[in-house]
Structure formats: C-alpha cells, structure tokens
Coordinates of C-alpha atoms and ligand atoms in Angstrom, one line a residue:
X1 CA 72.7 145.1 -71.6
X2 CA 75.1 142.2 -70.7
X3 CA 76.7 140.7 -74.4
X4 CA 78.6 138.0 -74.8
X5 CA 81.0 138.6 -77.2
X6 CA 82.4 134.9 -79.1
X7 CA 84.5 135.9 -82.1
X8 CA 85.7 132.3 -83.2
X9 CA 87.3 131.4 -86.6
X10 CA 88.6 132.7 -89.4
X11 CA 87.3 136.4 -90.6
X12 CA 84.8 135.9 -87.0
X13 CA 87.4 138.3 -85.0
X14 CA 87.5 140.8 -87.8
X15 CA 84.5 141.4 -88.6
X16 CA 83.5 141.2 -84.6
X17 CA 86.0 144.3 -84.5
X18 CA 83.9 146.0 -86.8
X19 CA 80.3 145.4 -84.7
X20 CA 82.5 146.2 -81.4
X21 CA 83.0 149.8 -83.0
X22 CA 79.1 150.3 -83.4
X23 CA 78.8 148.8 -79.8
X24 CA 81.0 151.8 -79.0
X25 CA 79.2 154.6 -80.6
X26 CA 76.0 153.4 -78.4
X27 CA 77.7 152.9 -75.1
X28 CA 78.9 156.5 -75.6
X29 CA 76.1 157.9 -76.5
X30 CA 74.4 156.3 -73.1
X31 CA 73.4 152.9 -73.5
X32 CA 74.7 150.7 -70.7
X33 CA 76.4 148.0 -72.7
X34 CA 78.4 145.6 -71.1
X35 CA 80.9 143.4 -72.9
X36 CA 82.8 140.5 -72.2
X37 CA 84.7 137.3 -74.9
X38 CA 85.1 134.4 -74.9
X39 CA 86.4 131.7 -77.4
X40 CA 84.1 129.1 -79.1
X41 CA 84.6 126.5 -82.2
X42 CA 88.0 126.4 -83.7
X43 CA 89.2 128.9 -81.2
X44 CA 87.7 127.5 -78.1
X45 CA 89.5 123.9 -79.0
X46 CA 92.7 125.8 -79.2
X47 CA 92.3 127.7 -76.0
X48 CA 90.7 124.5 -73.9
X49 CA 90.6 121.2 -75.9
X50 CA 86.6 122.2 -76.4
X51 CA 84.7 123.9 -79.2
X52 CA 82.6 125.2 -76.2
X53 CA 84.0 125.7 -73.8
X54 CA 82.4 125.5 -70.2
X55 CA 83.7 129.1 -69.1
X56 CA 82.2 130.2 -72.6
X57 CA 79.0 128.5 -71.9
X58 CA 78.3 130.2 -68.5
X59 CA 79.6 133.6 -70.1
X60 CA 76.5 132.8 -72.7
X61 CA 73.9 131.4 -70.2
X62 CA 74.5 134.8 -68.1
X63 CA 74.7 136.9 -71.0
X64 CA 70.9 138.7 -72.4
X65 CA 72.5 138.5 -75.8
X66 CA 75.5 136.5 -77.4
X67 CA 77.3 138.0 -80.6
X68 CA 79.1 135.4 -82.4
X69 CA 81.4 135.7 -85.3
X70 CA 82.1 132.3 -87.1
X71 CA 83.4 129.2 -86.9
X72 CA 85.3 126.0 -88.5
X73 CA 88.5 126.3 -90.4
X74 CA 90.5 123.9 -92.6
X75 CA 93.2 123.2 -89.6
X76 CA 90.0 121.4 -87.7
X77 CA 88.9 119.5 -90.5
X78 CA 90.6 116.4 -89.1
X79 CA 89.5 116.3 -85.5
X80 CA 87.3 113.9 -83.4
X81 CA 83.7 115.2 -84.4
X82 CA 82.8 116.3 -81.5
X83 CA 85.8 118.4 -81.4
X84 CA 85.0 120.2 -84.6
X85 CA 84.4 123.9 -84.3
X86 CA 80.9 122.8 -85.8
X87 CA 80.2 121.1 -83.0
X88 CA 80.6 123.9 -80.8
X89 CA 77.8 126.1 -82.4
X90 CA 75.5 123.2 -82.4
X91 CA 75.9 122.9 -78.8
X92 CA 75.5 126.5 -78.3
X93 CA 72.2 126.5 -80.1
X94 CA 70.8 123.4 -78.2
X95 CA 72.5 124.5 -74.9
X96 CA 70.3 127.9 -74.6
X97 CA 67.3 126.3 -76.2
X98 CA 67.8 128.7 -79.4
X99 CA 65.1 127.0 -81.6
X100 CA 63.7 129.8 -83.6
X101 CA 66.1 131.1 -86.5
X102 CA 65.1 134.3 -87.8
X103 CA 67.3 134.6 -91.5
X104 CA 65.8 138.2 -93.3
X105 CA 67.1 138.3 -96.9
X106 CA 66.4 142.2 -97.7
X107 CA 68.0 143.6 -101.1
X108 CA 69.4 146.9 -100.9
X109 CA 68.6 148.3 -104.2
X110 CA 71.9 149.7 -105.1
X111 CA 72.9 146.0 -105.0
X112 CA 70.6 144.4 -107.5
X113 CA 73.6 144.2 -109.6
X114 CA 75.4 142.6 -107.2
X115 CA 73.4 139.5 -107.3
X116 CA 73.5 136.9 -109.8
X117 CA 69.9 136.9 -110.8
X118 CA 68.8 139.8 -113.3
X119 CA 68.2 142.9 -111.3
X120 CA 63.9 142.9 -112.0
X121 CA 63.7 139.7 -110.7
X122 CA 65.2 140.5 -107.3
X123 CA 64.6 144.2 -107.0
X124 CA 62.5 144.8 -103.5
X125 CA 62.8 141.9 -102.0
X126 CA 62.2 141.9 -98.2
X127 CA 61.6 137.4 -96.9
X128 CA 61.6 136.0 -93.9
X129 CA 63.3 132.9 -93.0
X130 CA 62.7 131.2 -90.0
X131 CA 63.8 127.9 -89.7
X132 CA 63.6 125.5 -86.8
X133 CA 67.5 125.2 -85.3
X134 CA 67.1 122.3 -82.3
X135 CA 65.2 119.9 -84.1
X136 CA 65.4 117.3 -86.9
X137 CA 68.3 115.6 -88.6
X138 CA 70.8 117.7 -87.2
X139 CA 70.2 116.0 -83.2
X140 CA 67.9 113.0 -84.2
X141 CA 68.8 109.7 -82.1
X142 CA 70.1 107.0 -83.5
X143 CA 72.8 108.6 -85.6
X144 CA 76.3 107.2 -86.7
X145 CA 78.7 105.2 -89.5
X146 CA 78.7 101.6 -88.6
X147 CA 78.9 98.3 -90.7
X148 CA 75.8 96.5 -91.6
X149 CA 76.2 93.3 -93.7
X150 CA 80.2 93.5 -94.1
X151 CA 80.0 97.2 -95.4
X152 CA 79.3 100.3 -93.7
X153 CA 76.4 102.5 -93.7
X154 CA 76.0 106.3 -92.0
X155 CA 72.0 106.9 -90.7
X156 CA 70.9 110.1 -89.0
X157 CA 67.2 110.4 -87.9
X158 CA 64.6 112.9 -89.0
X159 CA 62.5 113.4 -86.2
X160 CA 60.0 116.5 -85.4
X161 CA 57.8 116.2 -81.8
X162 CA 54.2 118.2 -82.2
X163 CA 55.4 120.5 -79.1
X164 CA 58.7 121.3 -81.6
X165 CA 56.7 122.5 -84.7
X166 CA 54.0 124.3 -82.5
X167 CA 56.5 126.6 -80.9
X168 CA 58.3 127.5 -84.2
X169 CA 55.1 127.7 -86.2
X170 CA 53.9 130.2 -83.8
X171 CA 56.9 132.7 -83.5
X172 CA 56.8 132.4 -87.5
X173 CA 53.0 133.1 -87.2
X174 CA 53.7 136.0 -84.7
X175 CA 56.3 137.3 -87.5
X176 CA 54.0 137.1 -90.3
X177 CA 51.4 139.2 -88.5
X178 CA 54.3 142.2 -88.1
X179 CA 54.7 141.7 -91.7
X180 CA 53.0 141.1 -95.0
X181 CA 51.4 138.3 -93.3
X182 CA 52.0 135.7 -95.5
X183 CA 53.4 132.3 -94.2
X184 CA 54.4 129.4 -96.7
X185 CA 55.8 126.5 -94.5
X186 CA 58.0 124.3 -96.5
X187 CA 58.2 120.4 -96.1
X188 CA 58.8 117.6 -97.8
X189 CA 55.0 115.6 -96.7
X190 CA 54.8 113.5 -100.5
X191 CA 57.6 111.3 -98.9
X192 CA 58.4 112.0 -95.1
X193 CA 56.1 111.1 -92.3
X194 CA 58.1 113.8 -90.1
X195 CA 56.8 116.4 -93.1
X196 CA 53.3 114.9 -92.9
X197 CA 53.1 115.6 -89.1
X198 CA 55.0 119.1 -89.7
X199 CA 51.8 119.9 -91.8
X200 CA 49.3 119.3 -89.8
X201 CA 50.3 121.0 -86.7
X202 CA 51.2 123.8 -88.7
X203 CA 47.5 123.7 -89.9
X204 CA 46.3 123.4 -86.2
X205 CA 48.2 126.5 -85.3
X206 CA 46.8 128.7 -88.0
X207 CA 43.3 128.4 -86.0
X208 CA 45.2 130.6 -83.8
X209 CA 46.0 133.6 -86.5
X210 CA 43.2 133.8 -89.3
X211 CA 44.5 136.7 -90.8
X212 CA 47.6 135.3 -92.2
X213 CA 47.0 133.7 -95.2
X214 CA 48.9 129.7 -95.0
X215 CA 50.4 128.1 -97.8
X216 CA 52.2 124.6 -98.1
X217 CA 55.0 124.1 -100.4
X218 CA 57.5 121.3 -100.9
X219 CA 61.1 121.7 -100.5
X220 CA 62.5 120.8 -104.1
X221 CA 59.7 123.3 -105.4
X222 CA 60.5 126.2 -102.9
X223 CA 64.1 126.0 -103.8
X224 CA 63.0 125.8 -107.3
X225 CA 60.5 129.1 -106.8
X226 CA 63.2 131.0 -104.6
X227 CA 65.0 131.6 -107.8
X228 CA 62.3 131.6 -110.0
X229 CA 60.3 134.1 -108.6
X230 CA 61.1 134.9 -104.7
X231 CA 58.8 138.1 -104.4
X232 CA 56.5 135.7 -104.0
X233 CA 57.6 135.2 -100.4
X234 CA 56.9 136.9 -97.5
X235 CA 57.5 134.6 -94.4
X236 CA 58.9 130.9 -95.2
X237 CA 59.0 128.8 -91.9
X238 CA 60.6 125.1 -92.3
X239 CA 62.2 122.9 -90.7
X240 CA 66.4 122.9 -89.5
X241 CA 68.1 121.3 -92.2
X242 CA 65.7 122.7 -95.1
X243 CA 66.1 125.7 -93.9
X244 CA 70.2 125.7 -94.0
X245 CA 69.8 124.9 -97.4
X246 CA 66.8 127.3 -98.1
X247 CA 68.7 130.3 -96.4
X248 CA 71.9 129.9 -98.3
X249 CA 70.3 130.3 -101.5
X250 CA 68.2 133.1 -100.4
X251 CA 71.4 134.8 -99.1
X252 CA 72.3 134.6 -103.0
X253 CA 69.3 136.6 -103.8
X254 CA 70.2 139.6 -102.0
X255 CA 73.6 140.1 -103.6
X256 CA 76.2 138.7 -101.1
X257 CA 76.5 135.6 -98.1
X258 CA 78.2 138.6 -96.3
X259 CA 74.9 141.3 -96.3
X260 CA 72.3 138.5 -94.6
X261 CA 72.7 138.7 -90.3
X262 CA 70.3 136.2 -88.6
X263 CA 69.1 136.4 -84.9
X264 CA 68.6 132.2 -82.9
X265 CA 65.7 133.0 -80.4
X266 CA 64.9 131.3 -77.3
X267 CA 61.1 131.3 -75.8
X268 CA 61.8 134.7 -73.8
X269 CA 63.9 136.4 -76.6
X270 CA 67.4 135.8 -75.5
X271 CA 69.1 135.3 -78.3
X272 CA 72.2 134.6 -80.3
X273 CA 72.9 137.2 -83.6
X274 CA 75.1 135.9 -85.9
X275 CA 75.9 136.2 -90.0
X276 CA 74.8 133.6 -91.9
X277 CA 77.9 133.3 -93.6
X278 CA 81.1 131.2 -92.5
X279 CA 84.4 131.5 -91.6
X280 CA 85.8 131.9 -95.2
X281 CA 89.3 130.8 -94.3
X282 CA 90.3 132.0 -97.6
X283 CA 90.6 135.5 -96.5
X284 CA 90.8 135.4 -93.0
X285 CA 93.2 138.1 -91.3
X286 CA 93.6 139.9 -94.7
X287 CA 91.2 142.7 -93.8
X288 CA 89.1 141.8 -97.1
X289 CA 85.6 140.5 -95.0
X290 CA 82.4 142.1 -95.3
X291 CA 81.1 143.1 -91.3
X292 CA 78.2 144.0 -92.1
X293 CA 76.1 140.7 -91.5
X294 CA 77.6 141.1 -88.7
X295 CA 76.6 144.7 -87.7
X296 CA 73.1 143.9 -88.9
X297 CA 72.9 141.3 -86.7
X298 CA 73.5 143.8 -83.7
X299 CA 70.7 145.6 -85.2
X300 CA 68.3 142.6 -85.0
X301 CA 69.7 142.2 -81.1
X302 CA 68.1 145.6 -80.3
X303 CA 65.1 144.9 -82.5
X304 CA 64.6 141.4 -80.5
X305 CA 66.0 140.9 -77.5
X306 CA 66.5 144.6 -75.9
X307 CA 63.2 145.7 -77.5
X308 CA 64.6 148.5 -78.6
X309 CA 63.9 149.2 -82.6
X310 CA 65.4 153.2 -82.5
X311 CA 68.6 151.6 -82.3
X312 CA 67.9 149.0 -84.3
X313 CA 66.5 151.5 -87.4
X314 CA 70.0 153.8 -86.7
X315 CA 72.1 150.7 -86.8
X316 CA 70.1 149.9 -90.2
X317 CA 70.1 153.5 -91.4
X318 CA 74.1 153.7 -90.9
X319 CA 74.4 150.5 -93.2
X320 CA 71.9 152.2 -95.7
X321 CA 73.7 155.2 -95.9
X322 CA 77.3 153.6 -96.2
X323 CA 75.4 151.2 -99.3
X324 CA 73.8 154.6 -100.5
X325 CA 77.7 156.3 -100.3
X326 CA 78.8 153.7 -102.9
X327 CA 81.0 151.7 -100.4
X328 CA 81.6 148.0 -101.2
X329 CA 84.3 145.3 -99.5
X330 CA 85.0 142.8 -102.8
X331 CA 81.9 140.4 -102.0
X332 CA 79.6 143.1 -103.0
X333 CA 82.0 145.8 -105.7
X334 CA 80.8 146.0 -109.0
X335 CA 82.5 148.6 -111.3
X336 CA 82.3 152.2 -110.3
X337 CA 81.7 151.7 -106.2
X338 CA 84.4 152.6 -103.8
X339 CA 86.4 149.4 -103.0
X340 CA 86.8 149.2 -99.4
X341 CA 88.0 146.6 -96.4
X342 CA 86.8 145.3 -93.3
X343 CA 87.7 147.6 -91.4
X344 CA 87.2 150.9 -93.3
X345 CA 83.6 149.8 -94.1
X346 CA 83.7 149.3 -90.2
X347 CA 84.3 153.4 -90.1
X348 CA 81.8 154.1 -92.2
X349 CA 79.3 152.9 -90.3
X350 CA 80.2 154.3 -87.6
X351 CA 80.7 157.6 -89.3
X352 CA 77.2 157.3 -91.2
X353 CA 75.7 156.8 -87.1
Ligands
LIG401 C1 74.5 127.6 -90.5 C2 75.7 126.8 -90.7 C3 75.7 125.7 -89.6 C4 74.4 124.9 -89.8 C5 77.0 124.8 -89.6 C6 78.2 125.6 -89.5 C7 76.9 123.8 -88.5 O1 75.7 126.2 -92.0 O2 74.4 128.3 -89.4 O3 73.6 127.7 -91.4 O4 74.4 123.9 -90.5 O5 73.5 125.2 -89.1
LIG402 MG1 74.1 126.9 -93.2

C-alpha cells in the first residue's frame, strides 16, 4: 500500500500529522503501508518555483493512493495564475485522470446542534455527492481576460463531451445501487445547451440500472432544496463547478467544513482523499484544526482504492467513538463538550482504535 503523502498549505501539515498517527496504528498492527511526501500548491512553489512539482507528480503517478492536506494561502494570492497553489491541485486532479468526486455529507447525531439548521431538519442525514472534477468551466478552451471593444471582458467555456457525463453518471449509478438507490442529477438544462446534453446522456445511462429510481433537478432549486429539506437526497451527481458549490453547502448541513473527507477516483480506483475544506490560513500552525476530514478520508482510501472496508468501518468507528466521548476542536464545540486541538483529537482517535 504505496501512499503519497502531500501535506501543502496552511493547517494541510497539521492535520496530515493527525491521519499519519492512524496510518501508524495500522502499519503496526500489520498492514504494509508505505509512506513517502512531497510538497504541492503553496508549498510546492516554495520548495520548486511549481505548485506541482514534477518530483511530486511522479511520487503521485507511482503512488496507489495520494493523501493531500490543503492548499492556497494569502502569501500566494498575488502570483502568476498558474503559479497559484490552486493551480497545483487542478493539475493534480487532471494529471491522474481523477474525474469522479465522491463528497458524503453524514451527520453525526451528537452534532445536530452543531449545524446551523434546526436539529429535526438535519438529524440522519447520510448524501452522496459526486461531482464531475476534469470537466466543464474549470478546463474549458477558450478561457481568459482580454479587451473586446476598448474594455476588457474574462470568458471561460462550459463544455461537457457525452464520453465525460457517461463515465461519471455511471460510477454515481454504481454508488446509488450500494445505497438507497436514489440518483437526482442536477443541471442547469432551462438555459445551458451543456445541461441539455448532461440530461440526456444521463437518461441513456439509466437503461443500464432500472432499479435506481432517476430524478432531474435544476441547480438554483437543488441548492434551494439542500436546505430546505436535504433528506430528501440520497445520491446527487452534477457537474464540476455545481458541485463545488453544491458540496460546500452540504458540508454546512452536517455541522462543520472540517467533519466532510471526499475521495477523487480515477477509472481503476486510484485515488486522491482529501477534506473538503481549505487551508484556513487563519489558524494555521496554532493547533486549533479539525483532522478529522482528514482521517475520514483515510477511511474512504481503504473503503475505495485498497478494498478494504474492516479498516475503513474501524477508522469510522474510532471517529464515532471520539464524537460519542464528547470531544470537539472549536469548529464543532457547543457548550458542555470537551474542547480539544488538532492534535489531542488526533490521540483520541488513535486511542478510540
Ligand atoms: C474544492 C476547492 C477547489 C475547487 C479549489 C481550491 C480549486 O474549492 O476542492 O472544492 O474549486 O475544486
Ligand atoms: Mg470547493
């Protein structure tokens, strides 16, 4: 089990640390994990002039799995573009051919309090986010700022290709079959010709899987229903940029950014597992972060790429338990839990495995 280990920015190499500790308990208890780091966004500019860097790029390509903490920070803000940490992951993510993003959003319920929506309206909810991650806006040719009739104008290019939507729409499918199998694909198809296509393939595909009930649902309503009622949700596939935005908000409904790990699948399950969250250079190197996104997202790197869901369920349990045991880093405290840091929640993971 070769794992690629690329902390980056911000709170990335503490709450790495934290996962590293879990790795630990595994490798001692017999799994032959393997670990090697590298830097990548902010991190890998400083180190090589390049948000990826090439060394970091064969360390991923030869890697089964890549951990990565998080990346971008204020200092960066004023680079070239393609300099920006940003830039880095994008790469990453197109470079292994990562185009399925699998974002859970799974409420503990000790944290229903912990969200800002009342407590009966997010109590047991268990979605399914999986939106498309080397597609659309976010690579589309032509894109750019240039001046057009003495002013200037910034275009980017929504584009989708029917081999693009099948491959997503199916892993969702597949995903919905292990589930509740419900699959609502969310578009934009009133206005966008790249929507329009996006629904019919995803129609074409569902010949494949009749037993999991399709719905359509536009994106302004789906962010609008997310709040409103999200139970009603079991898997959502869409495409990459709706589903940045869809995935925040969901994060939301589970009670913290900092609880929600997501796993970027390639078509043989290599993967890269990362939290959803960001750098939050706010608190970065103050011990304050919230790792357990980021130990989560180990767990969905056994569930997915090492086929191995015993460890992923004892990851899961520890984080259960150490939930259950009233520990909270700030993100998630509310009056009466234990307030803990980065690293102490770190040991009580490992404790609670
Ligand atoms: C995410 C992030 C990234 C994205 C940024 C950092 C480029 O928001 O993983 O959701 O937009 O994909
Ligand atoms: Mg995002």
């Amino acid at each position: 089990m070769k794992i690629a280990i690329l902390p980056g920015d911000g709170i990335g190499p503490e709450i790495v640390a934290q996962a590293l500790k879990v790795l630990d308990v595994l490798r001692r208890d017999g799994l032959p994990i393997e670990t090697e780091q590298a830097p990548i966004g902010g991190a890998g500019y400083d180190a090589a002039g390049d948000p990826l860097p090439e060394a970091t790029l064969s360390l991923a390509r030869a890697a089964d799995a890549v951990l990565l903490g998080a990346v971008g920070g204020p200092q960066y803000d004023s680079l070239d573009r393609p300099l920006r940490p940003e830039r880095g992951l994008l790469r990453i993510r197109k470079e292994l051919n990562l185009f399925a993003n699998l974002r859970p959003a799974l409420l503990y319920p000790e944290l229903a309090s912990a969200s800002t929506l009342k407590p009966d309206v997010v109590a047991g909810l268990d979605l399914m986010i999986v939106r498309e991650l080397t597609g659309d806006v976010y690579f589309g040719q032509p894109r750019g700022i240039e001046v057009r009739d003495g002013e200037r104008v910034g275009f980017n290019t929504m584009i989708y290709s029917e081999s693009e939507i099948r491959r997503v729409a199916r892993v969702a499918f597949d995903i919905a079959m292990k589930r509740g199998k419900r699959l609502c694909s969310v578009e934009k198809a009133n206005v966008l010709e790249c929507s329009e296509l996006w629904r019919e393939v995803v129609i074409e595909v569902a010949r494949d899987y009749p037993e999991v009930e399709l719905s359509h649902m536009y994106v302004d309503n789906a962010a609008m229903q997310l709040v409103r009622n999200p139970k009603q949700f079991d898997v959502i596939v869409t495409g990459n940029l709706f589903g940045d935005i869809l995935s925040d908000e969901a994060s939301m409904l589970s009670g913290s950014i900092g609880m929600l790990p997501s796993a970027s699948l390639d078509a043989n399950n290599k993967g890269l597992y990362e939290p959803i969250h960001g750098s939050a250079p706010d608190i970065a190197g103050r011990d304050l972060a919230n790792p357990l996104a980021t130990i989560l997202s180990l767990a969905m790197m056994f569930k997915y790429t090492f086929n191995d869901p015993a460890t992923a369920d004892r990851i899961e349990n520890a984080v259960k338990t150490v939930i259950a045991q009233g520990y909270r880093t700030g993100d998630i405290w509310t009056e009466g839990c234990r307030r803990v840091s980065c690293s102490q929640m770190g040991d009580a993971v490992v404790a609670a495995m």
